[in-house]
XYZ file of C-alpha atoms in Angstrom:
418
model
C -90.112 62.498 -95.028
C -89.890 63.290 -91.248
C -89.577 67.040 -90.651
C -85.988 67.967 -89.753
C -85.528 68.519 -86.071
C -83.217 71.015 -84.229
C -80.345 69.652 -82.122
C -82.348 70.434 -78.994
C -85.396 68.692 -80.300
C -83.330 65.681 -81.257
C -81.975 65.466 -77.721
C -85.440 65.893 -76.110
C -86.671 62.949 -78.280
C -83.783 60.600 -78.138
C -81.624 61.171 -75.030
C -82.833 57.725 -73.470
C -81.414 55.938 -76.591
C -78.106 57.693 -76.032
C -77.939 56.784 -72.429
C -78.681 53.222 -73.019
C -76.251 53.015 -75.806
C -73.582 54.621 -73.662
C -73.939 51.984 -70.909
C -74.046 49.163 -73.616
C -70.837 50.600 -75.071
C -69.199 50.563 -71.566
C -69.620 46.785 -71.248
C -68.123 46.200 -74.671
C -64.935 48.006 -73.389
C -64.697 45.989 -70.333
C -62.949 42.896 -71.883
C -60.198 45.159 -72.998
C -59.641 47.428 -70.105
C -59.952 44.820 -67.276
C -57.210 42.528 -68.727
C -54.319 44.500 -67.402
C -55.649 43.912 -63.860
C -56.281 40.238 -64.420
C -52.765 39.638 -65.992
C -51.024 39.507 -62.596
C -53.269 36.841 -60.957
C -53.448 34.698 -64.061
C -49.684 34.979 -64.694
C -49.067 33.800 -61.000
C -51.664 30.953 -61.056
C -50.946 29.483 -64.478
C -47.452 30.671 -65.445
C -48.646 32.168 -68.701
C -46.411 34.728 -70.371
C -47.554 38.284 -71.183
C -47.582 37.379 -74.917
C -49.941 34.406 -74.177
C -52.255 36.500 -72.071
C -52.271 39.251 -74.719
C -53.205 36.716 -77.288
C -56.849 36.626 -76.160
C -57.393 40.247 -77.135
C -55.632 39.523 -80.450
C -58.135 36.919 -81.132
C -60.988 39.160 -80.007
C -59.848 42.038 -82.170
C -59.127 39.760 -85.148
C -62.783 38.435 -85.091
C -64.037 41.994 -84.860
C -61.760 42.939 -87.746
C -63.084 40.113 -90.003
C -66.691 40.320 -88.889
C -67.048 44.074 -88.803
C -68.193 44.563 -92.491
C -70.664 41.706 -92.368
C -72.244 43.044 -89.177
C -72.420 46.512 -90.747
C -74.362 45.159 -93.778
C -76.738 43.262 -91.277
C -77.504 46.347 -89.245
C -77.989 48.507 -92.386
C -80.746 46.051 -93.314
C -82.422 45.179 -89.958
C -81.312 47.957 -87.530
C -79.296 47.671 -84.354
C -81.777 47.118 -81.508
C -82.287 43.379 -81.578
C -78.689 42.384 -82.408
C -77.410 44.653 -79.588
C -79.713 43.071 -77.054
C -78.644 39.575 -78.096
C -74.952 40.455 -77.972
C -75.157 41.875 -74.534
C -76.955 38.949 -72.957
C -74.683 36.301 -74.494
C -71.323 38.039 -73.730
C -72.340 38.741 -70.164
C -72.588 34.928 -69.781
C -69.236 34.309 -71.591
C -67.405 36.901 -69.632
C -68.563 35.158 -66.453
C -67.378 31.855 -67.812
C -63.756 32.987 -67.745
C -64.035 32.112 -63.928
C -63.787 28.444 -65.005
C -60.243 28.755 -66.415
C -58.199 25.709 -65.331
C -54.686 26.480 -66.763
C -55.259 25.053 -70.224
C -54.365 27.716 -72.852
C -56.856 26.234 -75.338
C -59.715 27.134 -72.917
C -58.510 30.789 -72.840
C -58.406 30.835 -76.622
C -61.872 29.142 -76.966
C -63.472 31.562 -74.545
C -62.105 34.622 -76.434
C -63.226 33.169 -79.805
C -66.786 32.702 -78.342
C -66.821 36.185 -76.809
C -65.368 37.818 -80.028
C -68.104 36.324 -82.218
C -71.007 37.555 -80.179
C -69.388 40.805 -79.236
C -69.766 41.710 -82.967
C -73.392 42.293 -82.158
C -72.851 45.147 -79.831
C -69.538 46.788 -80.924
C -69.135 50.527 -81.487
C -70.331 50.287 -85.038
C -73.649 49.041 -83.956
C -74.211 51.841 -81.359
C -72.791 54.493 -83.726
C -75.153 53.482 -86.485
C -78.137 53.568 -84.154
C -77.286 56.962 -82.642
C -76.472 58.462 -86.143
C -79.794 57.305 -87.483
C -81.778 59.376 -84.991
C -79.425 62.444 -84.804
C -78.342 64.987 -87.461
C -77.796 68.453 -86.034
C -76.718 67.050 -82.630
C -74.932 64.034 -84.033
C -71.348 64.738 -82.841
C -72.279 65.335 -79.236
C -74.713 62.368 -79.185
C -71.921 60.083 -80.512
C -69.540 61.560 -78.016
C -71.905 60.724 -75.117
C -72.545 57.230 -76.409
C -68.714 56.632 -77.018
C -68.053 57.862 -73.486
C -69.259 54.398 -72.389
C -65.711 53.242 -73.468
C -64.254 55.861 -71.087
C -66.494 54.621 -68.337
C -65.217 51.101 -68.966
C -61.617 52.293 -69.073
C -61.958 54.150 -65.737
C -63.980 51.734 -63.733
C -63.112 48.302 -65.171
C -59.578 48.103 -63.686
C -60.750 49.633 -60.489
C -63.695 47.206 -60.147
C -61.600 44.246 -61.181
C -58.771 45.168 -58.707
C -61.156 45.559 -55.842
C -62.983 42.319 -56.540
C -59.746 40.315 -57.028
C -58.353 41.718 -53.780
C -61.560 40.888 -51.842
C -62.841 37.636 -53.464
C -60.223 36.434 -56.036
C -60.145 36.698 -59.834
C -62.765 33.927 -60.470
C -65.476 35.899 -58.525
C -64.365 39.089 -60.238
C -65.060 37.653 -63.658
C -68.498 36.480 -62.619
C -69.482 39.675 -60.905
C -68.315 41.911 -63.768
C -69.818 39.699 -66.456
C -73.268 39.241 -65.059
C -73.474 42.484 -63.120
C -72.310 44.956 -65.827
C -74.026 43.241 -68.754
C -77.195 42.927 -66.516
C -77.371 46.714 -65.826
C -76.767 47.369 -69.495
C -79.712 45.209 -70.526
C -81.890 46.844 -67.901
C -81.395 50.125 -69.716
C -81.068 48.914 -73.456
C -84.295 46.828 -73.541
C -86.738 49.629 -72.495
C -84.914 52.702 -73.750
C -82.760 51.972 -76.841
C -84.586 52.559 -80.230
C -82.911 53.435 -83.442
C -84.561 54.755 -86.500
C -85.833 51.390 -87.788
C -87.098 50.413 -84.313
C -88.668 53.734 -83.896
C -90.623 53.359 -87.241
C -91.834 49.777 -86.262
C -92.789 51.116 -82.770
C -94.878 53.965 -84.023
C -96.476 52.260 -87.077
C -100.293 52.025 -87.227
C -101.377 48.435 -86.405
C -101.960 46.221 -89.469
C -100.432 48.733 -91.799
C -97.535 47.705 -93.963
C -94.009 48.812 -92.998
C -91.813 50.482 -95.607
C -89.548 47.904 -97.143
C -86.447 49.919 -96.729
C -85.386 53.227 -95.062
C -82.873 55.003 -97.483
C -80.630 57.618 -95.854
C -78.338 59.938 -97.783
C -74.712 59.196 -98.373
C -72.037 57.235 -100.472
C -72.318 53.735 -101.826
C -69.820 51.258 -100.518
C -68.102 51.365 -103.941
C -67.894 55.253 -103.774
C -66.551 55.196 -100.327
C -63.747 52.731 -101.163
C -62.459 55.243 -103.770
C -62.943 58.360 -101.613
C -59.506 59.640 -100.444
C -61.056 61.354 -97.399
C -62.710 58.178 -96.154
C -59.529 56.209 -96.815
C -57.416 58.806 -94.735
C -59.858 58.597 -91.942
C -59.515 54.832 -91.950
C -55.794 54.926 -92.129
C -55.530 57.314 -89.229
C -57.768 55.019 -87.176
C -55.684 52.058 -88.027
C -52.438 53.630 -87.033
C -53.697 54.997 -83.690
C -55.354 51.677 -82.913
C -52.133 49.686 -83.337
C -50.241 51.784 -80.774
C -53.207 52.782 -78.668
C -54.454 49.195 -78.032
C -50.954 47.947 -77.187
C -50.336 50.680 -74.644
C -53.930 50.748 -73.196
C -54.114 47.006 -72.498
C -50.585 47.115 -70.668
C -51.053 50.610 -69.215
C -51.303 49.379 -65.574
C -48.057 47.464 -66.023
C -46.449 50.295 -67.884
C -46.983 52.532 -64.900
C -46.324 49.991 -62.136
C -43.030 48.836 -63.630
C -41.553 52.375 -63.081
C -41.548 51.626 -59.448
C -44.999 52.891 -58.519
C -47.041 50.594 -56.178
C -49.628 48.482 -57.910
C -52.705 50.084 -56.272
C -51.402 53.481 -57.085
C -50.613 52.351 -60.656
C -54.217 51.144 -61.110
C -55.485 54.641 -59.891
C -53.164 56.436 -62.325
C -54.079 54.205 -65.241
C -57.720 54.873 -64.480
C -57.108 58.530 -65.160
C -56.894 57.639 -68.884
C -60.606 56.773 -68.705
C -61.408 60.146 -67.139
C -59.366 61.920 -69.685
C -60.909 59.896 -72.489
C -64.380 60.897 -71.277
C -63.284 64.584 -71.295
C -61.852 64.138 -74.893
C -64.976 62.514 -76.216
C -67.396 65.137 -74.694
C -65.238 68.151 -75.473
C -64.314 67.161 -79.051
C -67.932 65.976 -79.589
C -69.360 69.349 -78.647
C -66.864 71.234 -80.644
C -67.224 69.075 -83.875
C -70.934 70.119 -84.035
C -69.825 73.734 -84.044
C -66.422 73.849 -85.756
C -65.175 72.354 -89.039
C -61.542 72.077 -89.971
C -58.266 70.135 -89.627
C -57.016 71.787 -86.409
C -59.320 69.959 -84.046
C -58.960 66.412 -85.479
C -55.119 66.981 -85.749
C -54.774 68.166 -82.154
C -56.800 65.228 -80.840
C -54.358 62.717 -82.229
C -51.251 64.844 -81.655
C -51.924 65.057 -77.833
C -51.639 61.214 -77.827
C -48.105 61.487 -79.404
C -47.076 63.765 -76.468
C -48.512 61.318 -74.002
C -46.566 58.335 -75.378
C -43.304 60.471 -75.309
C -43.960 61.241 -71.576
C -44.251 57.454 -70.925
C -41.098 56.493 -72.443
C -39.365 56.736 -69.131
C -37.096 59.664 -69.795
C -38.534 61.671 -66.911
C -38.442 60.706 -63.388
C -41.271 61.071 -60.723
C -45.031 60.412 -60.878
C -46.137 63.665 -62.503
C -44.953 62.875 -65.983
C -46.660 59.486 -65.771
C -49.886 61.020 -64.762
C -49.769 63.692 -67.507
C -48.751 61.071 -70.069
C -51.539 58.642 -69.059
C -54.105 61.448 -69.252
C -52.808 62.582 -72.722
C -52.977 58.997 -73.956
C -56.566 58.639 -72.565
C -57.646 62.054 -73.972
C -56.276 61.026 -77.496
C -58.068 57.653 -77.295
C -61.455 59.189 -76.480
C -61.114 62.206 -78.949
C -59.659 59.777 -81.634
C -62.648 57.351 -81.632
C -65.047 60.236 -81.521
C -63.265 62.064 -84.389
C -63.079 58.969 -86.602
C -66.732 58.051 -86.039
C -68.122 61.483 -86.578
C -65.981 62.318 -89.597
C -66.899 58.934 -91.261
C -70.633 59.823 -90.840
C -70.036 63.310 -92.426
C -67.737 62.304 -95.304
C -69.492 58.969 -96.099
C -73.022 59.782 -95.026
C -75.553 57.465 -93.605
C -76.692 55.508 -96.582
C -74.333 52.668 -95.954
C -72.755 53.860 -92.673
C -72.854 50.343 -91.131
C -70.885 48.847 -93.881
C -68.479 51.677 -94.451
C -67.689 52.394 -90.689
C -67.872 48.640 -90.171
C -64.892 48.443 -92.511
C -63.092 51.227 -90.807
C -63.893 49.602 -87.444
C -62.400 46.451 -88.851
C -59.126 48.327 -89.682
C -59.117 49.601 -86.100
C -59.554 46.148 -84.785
C -56.764 44.920 -87.104
C -54.621 47.251 -85.083
C -56.164 46.208 -81.887
C -55.449 42.590 -82.787
C -51.803 43.142 -83.325
C -51.156 45.946 -80.709
C -51.448 44.059 -77.427
C -49.570 41.083 -78.810
C -46.746 43.414 -80.099
C -46.632 45.134 -76.728
C -46.305 41.822 -74.932
C -43.614 40.644 -77.300
C -41.578 43.896 -76.787
C -41.762 43.396 -73.081
C -40.834 39.864 -73.173
C -37.864 40.657 -75.395
C -36.530 43.783 -73.744
C -37.885 43.601 -70.178
C -39.534 46.977 -70.430
C -42.086 48.951 -72.374
C -39.714 51.908 -73.319
C -39.302 50.655 -76.836
C -43.107 50.452 -77.328
C -43.629 54.013 -76.300
C -40.726 55.171 -78.523
C -42.583 53.738 -81.500
C -46.049 54.984 -80.489
C -45.216 58.645 -80.231
C -44.221 59.184 -83.912
C -46.998 56.806 -85.138
C -49.629 58.882 -83.412
C -48.122 62.056 -84.917
C -48.323 60.526 -88.377
C -51.914 59.619 -87.766
C -52.635 63.275 -86.802
C -51.382 64.485 -90.175
C -53.891 62.357 -91.964
C -56.621 64.805 -91.075
C -54.953 67.858 -92.600
C -56.802 69.159 -95.561
C -59.927 66.924 -95.681
C -62.013 69.795 -96.890
C -65.550 70.775 -96.359
C -68.274 68.198 -95.525
C -70.007 66.969 -98.676
C -73.813 67.612 -99.267
C -75.422 64.287 -100.382
C -78.463 64.115 -102.662
C -81.812 62.899 -101.223
C -81.773 59.231 -102.152
C -85.497 59.386 -102.651
C -84.945 61.410 -105.647
C -82.788 58.631 -107.134
C -85.586 56.082 -106.665
C -88.485 58.232 -107.674
């Protein structure tokens, strides 16, 4: 067994892996956070409805939901490095291929099906499993930094897309973001990203046999499926994902349809990404130091406040800014909380399969959320009903974390197979 490292030593050894994973994670989030900016140009050019445009992310999320557990089993067996590199390279090209849209809805659907299948290879479960395999004492903060990639995407994807669309048109924007963002990610992931399995293979003595399996402590899949704490974490993630994804995808439009100019609405919506980054890092740092229900509860309850402020009961720009930042903070903190607590209450033995299943629950919500938001807007002409539903749902999700109890201590799996 490798000697246990302190949090400082873990960071000194593996910070390049965290950096590379963070940028890789940022590209994974681009498909979601850029859509709100592309909706306007595509709607004008092809006459598609908000529901039709939102269907792409529903397909993307649906594939992630169904494929998550299978990818989790795969990465538990072979590690995360090779599949992440392949996923980034292929999806960068597919994202650029959205520039070829010609108005046929089947093409929109086909591109999202293709993107969704290969995006399974570099979704948050992959990066989370890789980071968790090389961090123990500093795991929460390491996960927070990695997951901050989603906040980077949330902040800069709409800004970059809006600038490129205004300067060159939406077709060039798809090409530039797809090839450029994925290309930068690969330039970091290929030389810097090494999970536990890749690290063993990299440092092995030439011509010496590698261990057949690296077994880490934690629950079996069967045990996790009966553990009430793991189930509650998954349920909270599902509830927050349904409302969070619907609001996030349409956030630019939610703000702009209150009378705020489009460019200003994009800037305000981008604040959600900044707040999400703060949420991930702050909560990530605290979770390594503090255990209890208050922090997870608060991280989700802040989102409920944000949705309430966006209902439209308050005039002026300030409530919109505060609401957007609360929603962004909860989005960042929520993913961090769910990922970290899953690793603590389920352990690392089958983390890929277990968190892959939780991630699938989240993607089930993400598959339905944007479509539901589009349907509400098409039916009512506004997003007020959406926010009126989102606020109490987020509060319910917050209560799922009350009373989880202390982290379990798992037996060394080597003792089981001795």
